[in-house]
Amino acid sequence: QVQMVESGGGLVQAGGSLRLSCVASRSIFSNNAMNWYRQAPGKQRELVAVIMRGGSTNYANSVKGRFTISRDNAKNTVYLQMNSLKPEDTAVYYCNTKVGLGATSRDYWGQGTQVTVSS
């Protein structure tokens, strides 16, 4: 069974840090880019960070310089280190990957982990 399981969310004060983890099944982790999304109440889900199979990364402007995405291929795990957290970072965070190309591609999602930043 293909799975993605996030952990590491919680309640933190503004300026604090959290590290999210996402363990994925090897079959969907090894050869694919891994992504972190977030969705705040009443807002659309937004892409936060991407890490390619080779390790190159990209970030949303709102988190550049504060968040760092990384991956451990031996552990099938992707991380999101979040520093200098702000109340506007409050959201449910999801890991995601897309397997395949074009019409046959499929998205896989974790169950989400809640991050709440208090002011």
N, CA and C of each residue as an Amber inpcrd file, in Angstrom:
protein
   357
   0.8450000  -1.1800000   0.0000000   0.0000000   0.0000000   0.0000000
   0.8890000   1.2420000   0.0000000   0.6030000   2.1570000  -0.9330000
   1.3790000   3.3820000  -1.0260000   0.9360000   4.3410000   0.0570000
   1.9070000   4.8890000   0.7850000   1.5800000   5.7940000   1.8820000
   2.5190000   6.9670000   1.9510000   1.9950000   8.0640000   2.4730000
   2.7960000   9.2170000   2.8570000   2.2750000   9.6420000   4.2260000
   3.1520000   9.7250000   5.2140000   2.7360000  10.0220000   6.5740000
   3.5600000  11.1700000   7.1230000   2.8520000  12.2790000   7.4310000
   3.5300000  13.4520000   7.9860000   3.5380000  13.4060000   9.5070000
   4.4900000  14.1100000  10.0860000   4.5500000  14.3020000  11.5330000
   5.3330000  15.5650000  11.8290000   5.2410000  16.0140000  13.0830000
   6.0550000  17.1450000  13.5100000   5.3210000  18.4520000  13.7030000
   4.0420000  18.4880000  13.3650000   3.2940000  19.7210000  13.5630000
   3.0570000  19.9950000  15.0380000   2.5030000  21.1580000  15.3190000
   2.2090000  21.5100000  16.7030000   1.9510000  22.9800000  16.8580000
   1.9260000  23.4050000  18.1130000   1.6970000  24.8050000  18.4640000
   3.0270000  25.4290000  18.8700000   3.3220000  26.5900000  18.2870000
   4.5850000  27.2610000  18.5780000   4.3390000  28.7610000  18.5860000
   5.1260000  29.4760000  19.3460000   5.0070000  30.9350000  19.3760000
   5.6910000  31.5460000  18.1550000   5.2520000  32.7150000  17.7900000
   5.8930000  33.4340000  16.6810000   7.3850000  33.5720000  16.9520000
   8.1670000  33.3340000  15.8990000   9.6180000  33.3630000  16.0250000
  10.2320000  32.0100000  16.3050000   9.3930000  31.0300000  16.6290000
   9.8790000  29.7020000  16.9410000  10.1230000  28.8590000  15.7000000
  10.4510000  27.5840000  15.9460000  10.7970000  26.6620000  14.8690000
  10.0710000  25.3360000  15.0380000   9.8410000  24.6880000  13.9280000
   9.3210000  23.3230000  13.8840000   9.9880000  22.6060000  12.7210000
  10.0910000  21.2790000  12.8470000  10.5580000  20.4760000  11.7190000
   9.5090000  19.4260000  11.4010000   9.0060000  19.4750000  10.1970000
   8.0480000  18.4890000   9.7220000   8.7870000  17.3610000   9.0150000
   8.2440000  16.1640000   9.1470000   8.7880000  14.9970000   8.4530000
   7.6680000  14.3240000   7.6740000   8.0430000  13.6940000   6.5860000
   7.0920000  12.9220000   5.7860000   7.7990000  11.6660000   5.3020000
   7.3150000  10.5300000   5.7580000   7.8500000   9.2420000   5.3140000
   6.9400000   8.7110000   4.2260000   7.5620000   8.3590000   3.1110000
   6.7840000   7.8810000   1.9690000   7.1900000   6.4680000   1.5960000
   6.2940000   5.7770000   0.9410000   6.6250000   4.4600000   0.4090000
   7.7400000   4.6070000  -0.6120000   8.6670000   3.6400000  -0.6050000
   9.8100000   3.7240000  -1.5090000   9.3870000   3.8230000  -2.9670000
   8.3030000   3.1710000  -3.2950000   7.8780000   3.1180000  -4.7020000
   7.5270000   4.4900000  -5.2600000   7.1610000   5.4350000  -4.3920000
   6.8150000   6.7680000  -4.8850000   7.8490000   7.8040000  -4.4990000
   8.8130000   7.4310000  -3.6640000   9.7740000   8.4190000  -3.1830000
  11.0100000   8.4870000  -4.0610000  11.5300000   7.3440000  -4.4330000
  12.8910000   7.2550000  -4.9530000  13.1590000   8.1280000  -6.1740000
  12.2640000   8.1590000  -7.1090000  12.5520000   8.7920000  -8.3970000
  11.7570000  10.0600000  -8.6530000  11.1900000  10.6200000  -7.5980000
  10.2840000  11.7380000  -7.8120000  10.6280000  12.9480000  -6.9660000
  10.2270000  14.1150000  -7.4870000  10.2950000  15.3200000  -6.6750000
   9.3050000  15.1940000  -5.5220000   9.6510000  15.8210000  -4.4150000
   8.7690000  15.8270000  -3.2530000   8.3980000  17.2570000  -2.9200000
   7.1670000  17.4420000  -2.5340000   6.6440000  18.7830000  -2.3170000
   6.0010000  18.9100000  -0.9400000   6.0460000  20.1050000  -0.4100000
   5.2490000  20.4640000   0.7690000   4.2400000  21.5370000   0.3460000
   2.9920000  21.2900000   0.6700000   1.9190000  22.2550000   0.4800000
   1.3730000  22.6460000   1.8530000   0.5980000  23.7260000   1.8710000
  -0.1320000  24.0700000   3.0840000  -1.4840000  24.6720000   2.7010000
  -2.4230000  24.5300000   3.6370000  -3.7480000  25.0930000   3.4320000
  -4.2310000  25.7110000   4.7290000  -4.4450000  27.0020000   4.6820000
  -4.9780000  27.7260000   5.8270000  -6.5000000  27.7580000   5.7260000
  -7.1880000  27.9480000   6.8360000  -8.6550000  27.9810000   6.8150000
  -9.1790000  29.0300000   5.8400000 -10.0920000  28.6160000   4.9730000
 -10.7000000  29.5350000   4.0300000  -9.8370000  29.9030000   2.8460000
  -8.6710000  29.2730000   2.7250000  -7.7570000  29.6010000   1.6290000
  -7.4670000  28.3710000   0.7800000  -6.9870000  28.6240000  -0.4270000
  -6.6090000  27.5180000  -1.2960000  -5.2950000  26.8990000  -0.8340000
  -5.1260000  25.6310000  -1.1710000  -3.8700000  24.9600000  -0.8820000
  -2.7690000  25.6000000  -1.7180000  -1.6290000  25.8650000  -1.1010000
  -0.5330000  26.5120000  -1.8190000   0.7510000  25.7070000  -1.6850000
   1.5560000  25.7600000  -2.7430000   2.8420000  25.0730000  -2.7580000
   3.8400000  25.8900000  -1.9500000   4.5030000  25.2290000  -1.0120000
   5.4490000  25.8930000  -0.1210000   6.8850000  25.6470000  -0.5570000
   7.2150000  24.3940000  -0.8520000   8.5990000  24.0580000  -1.1790000
   8.6400000  22.7810000  -1.9990000   9.6690000  22.6960000  -2.8390000
   9.8730000  21.5510000  -3.7260000  11.3260000  21.1170000  -3.6180000
  11.5440000  19.8100000  -3.6110000  12.9040000  19.2850000  -3.7280000
  12.9070000  18.2180000  -4.8040000  13.7870000  18.4010000  -5.7690000
  13.8890000  17.4580000  -6.8640000  14.6510000  16.2130000  -6.4350000
  14.6090000  15.1890000  -7.2760000  15.2930000  13.9410000  -6.9610000
  16.7810000  14.1860000  -6.7010000  17.3680000  15.0970000  -7.4520000
  18.8010000  15.3810000  -7.3120000  19.1390000  16.3470000  -6.2020000
  18.1240000  16.9200000  -5.5680000  18.3720000  17.7730000  -4.4220000
  18.1600000  19.2550000  -4.6450000  17.9260000  19.6920000  -5.8710000
  17.6630000  21.1150000  -6.0810000  16.3240000  21.4800000  -5.4700000
  16.2180000  22.7280000  -5.0250000  15.0450000  23.1490000  -4.2690000
  14.4460000  24.4360000  -4.8170000  13.1850000  24.6570000  -4.4640000
  12.5080000  25.8910000  -4.8120000  11.4900000  26.1930000  -3.7170000
  11.2520000  27.4800000  -3.4910000  10.4000000  27.8920000  -2.3710000
   9.4130000  28.9710000  -2.7950000   8.2840000  28.9960000  -2.1170000
   7.3720000  30.1220000  -2.2550000   8.0460000  31.3710000  -1.6890000
   7.7390000  32.5170000  -2.2830000   8.3690000  33.7540000  -1.8220000
   8.1060000  34.0160000  -0.3420000   6.9440000  33.6050000   0.1230000
   6.5500000  33.8950000   1.5030000   7.3860000  33.1510000   2.5380000
   8.1010000  32.1040000   2.1210000   8.8810000  31.3200000   3.0910000
  10.3750000  31.3240000   2.8010000  10.7860000  31.9530000   1.7160000
  12.2130000  31.9810000   1.3660000  13.0290000  32.5870000   2.4940000
  14.1280000  31.9300000   2.7970000  15.0040000  32.4090000   3.8660000
  14.5990000  31.9440000   5.2520000  13.4010000  31.3640000   5.3720000
  12.9280000  30.8820000   6.6770000  12.7290000  29.3680000   6.7040000
  12.3160000  28.7910000   5.6030000  12.0460000  27.3530000   5.5220000
  13.1340000  26.6770000   4.6890000  13.4350000  25.4320000   5.0510000
  14.3870000  24.6320000   4.2890000  13.8220000  23.2370000   4.0800000
  13.7460000  22.8230000   2.8240000  13.3020000  21.4780000   2.4940000
  14.5280000  20.6120000   2.2450000  14.4640000  19.3640000   2.7030000
  15.5640000  18.4320000   2.4800000  14.9800000  17.0300000   2.3630000
  15.7960000  16.1090000   1.8810000  15.3370000  14.7270000   1.7470000
  16.4620000  13.7780000   2.1210000  16.0630000  12.6510000   2.7030000
  16.9780000  11.5620000   3.0270000  16.5070000  10.3720000   2.2170000
  17.1810000  10.1060000   1.1260000  16.7360000   9.0480000   0.2220000
  16.8580000   7.6620000   0.8620000  17.7780000   7.4960000   1.7770000
  17.9300000   6.2030000   2.4390000  16.7590000   5.9020000   3.3670000
  16.1060000   6.9520000   3.8450000  14.9860000   6.7830000   4.7780000
  13.6380000   7.0750000   4.1350000  13.6290000   7.3760000   2.8380000
  12.3780000   7.7140000   2.1390000  11.6400000   8.8470000   2.8510000
  12.3890000   9.8160000   3.2990000  11.8220000  10.8720000   4.1310000
  12.1750000  12.2460000   3.5730000  11.1830000  13.1210000   3.5830000
  11.3920000  14.5190000   3.2290000  11.0780000  15.3620000   4.4610000
  11.8610000  16.4060000   4.6500000  11.7330000  17.2650000   5.8240000
  11.4080000  18.7010000   5.4050000  10.7920000  19.4160000   6.3240000
  10.6100000  20.8510000   6.1510000  10.9940000  21.5070000   7.4770000
  12.1560000  22.1380000   7.4780000  12.5980000  22.8890000   8.6460000
  12.0200000  24.2960000   8.5480000  11.2630000  24.6910000   9.5510000
  10.5810000  25.9840000   9.5300000  11.0990000  26.8320000  10.6830000
  11.7600000  27.9220000  10.3510000  12.3010000  28.8480000  11.3460000
  11.6060000  30.1950000  11.2450000  11.7660000  30.9890000  12.2760000
  11.1770000  32.3440000  12.3090000   9.7050000  32.3050000  11.9240000
   8.9910000  31.3960000  12.5300000   7.5880000  31.2020000  12.1670000
   6.7420000  32.4260000  12.5010000   5.7410000  32.6430000  11.6440000
   4.8340000  33.7690000  11.7840000   3.4040000  33.2480000  11.9290000
   2.5110000  34.0360000  12.5280000   1.1140000  33.5850000  12.6260000
   0.5130000  33.2270000  11.2610000   0.9300000  33.8990000  10.2130000
   0.3910000  33.5960000   8.8850000   0.8990000  32.2690000   8.3130000
   1.8240000  31.6190000   8.9990000   2.2470000  30.2730000   8.6030000
   1.2930000  29.1960000   9.1340000   0.3400000  29.6000000   9.9480000
  -0.6290000  28.6570000  10.4940000  -1.4320000  28.0000000   9.3760000
  -1.4120000  26.6790000   9.3420000  -2.0720000  25.9320000   8.2730000
  -1.9140000  24.4400000   8.5410000  -2.6230000  23.6520000   7.7610000
  -2.3460000  22.2220000   7.6900000  -1.3180000  22.0180000   6.5800000
  -0.2480000  21.3220000   6.9050000   0.8340000  21.0990000   5.9580000
   0.7620000  19.6650000   5.4350000   0.8910000  19.5370000   4.1110000
   0.7770000  18.2480000   3.4510000   2.0380000  17.9690000   2.6300000
   2.4980000  16.7480000   2.6570000   3.5180000  16.3640000   1.6830000
   2.8230000  15.7340000   0.4810000   3.5010000  15.8350000  -0.6360000
   2.8890000  15.4490000  -1.9090000   3.9630000  15.0140000  -2.8810000
   3.6050000  14.0940000  -3.7430000   4.4230000  13.7970000  -4.9010000
   3.5180000  13.4240000  -6.0570000   4.0110000  13.6460000  -7.2410000
   3.2870000  13.2700000  -8.4520000   4.0940000  12.2000000  -9.1620000
   3.4310000  11.0960000  -9.4640000   4.0910000   9.9730000 -10.1240000
   3.5490000   9.8600000 -11.5370000   4.4520000   9.7220000 -12.4960000
   4.0280000   9.5730000 -13.8720000   3.9570000  10.8920000 -14.6010000
   3.5710000  10.8310000 -15.8740000   3.5200000  12.0170000 -16.7190000
   2.1690000  12.1230000 -17.4180000   1.7710000  13.3370000 -17.6510000
   0.5760000  13.5920000 -18.4570000  -0.6760000  12.9650000 -17.9110000
  -1.4310000  12.3590000 -18.8180000  -2.7460000  11.8340000 -18.4500000
  -2.6690000  10.6760000 -17.4690000  -1.5350000  10.0130000 -17.4060000
  -1.4080000   8.8670000 -16.5000000  -0.7860000   9.2410000 -15.1640000
  -0.5030000  10.5210000 -14.9400000   0.1150000  10.9170000 -13.6840000
  -0.8820000  10.8300000 -12.5420000  -0.3250000  10.6640000 -11.3410000
  -1.1930000  10.5510000 -10.1610000  -0.5290000  11.2690000  -9.0020000
  -1.3440000  12.0200000  -8.2760000  -0.8670000  12.7060000  -7.0840000
  -1.0780000  11.8390000  -5.8510000  -0.0710000  11.8480000  -4.9800000
  -0.1890000  11.1920000  -3.6860000  -0.0430000  12.2590000  -2.5920000
  -0.8850000  12.1290000  -1.5660000  -0.9120000  13.0970000  -0.4740000
  -0.8480000  12.3830000   0.8710000  -0.1980000  13.0570000   1.8100000
  -0.2940000  12.6090000   3.1820000  -1.5810000  13.1000000   3.8160000
  -1.7650000  12.7590000   5.0810000  -3.0040000  13.1180000   5.7800000
  -2.9670000  14.5400000   6.3130000  -1.7970000  15.1430000   6.3340000
  -1.6490000  16.5030000   6.8170000  -1.2590000  16.5610000   8.2810000
  -0.5460000  17.6270000   8.6290000  -0.1770000  17.8760000  10.0190000
  -0.4060000  19.3630000  10.3150000  -1.0590000  19.6340000  11.4330000
  -1.4480000  20.9950000  11.7680000  -0.2660000  21.7630000  12.3660000
  -0.0410000  22.9410000  11.8380000   0.9380000  23.8780000  12.4030000
   0.1830000  25.1350000  12.8290000   0.3060000  25.4930000  14.0910000
  -0.3420000  26.6830000  14.6110000   0.7100000  27.5810000  15.2510000
   0.7650000  28.8250000  14.7720000   1.7340000  29.7900000  15.2780000
   0.9730000  30.8890000  16.0010000   1.2370000  31.0280000  17.2740000
   0.5530000  32.0490000  18.0720000   1.3570000  33.3470000  18.0940000
   0.6290000  34.4530000  18.1710000   1.3160000  35.7620000  18.1660000
   1.6630000  36.2170000  19.5700000
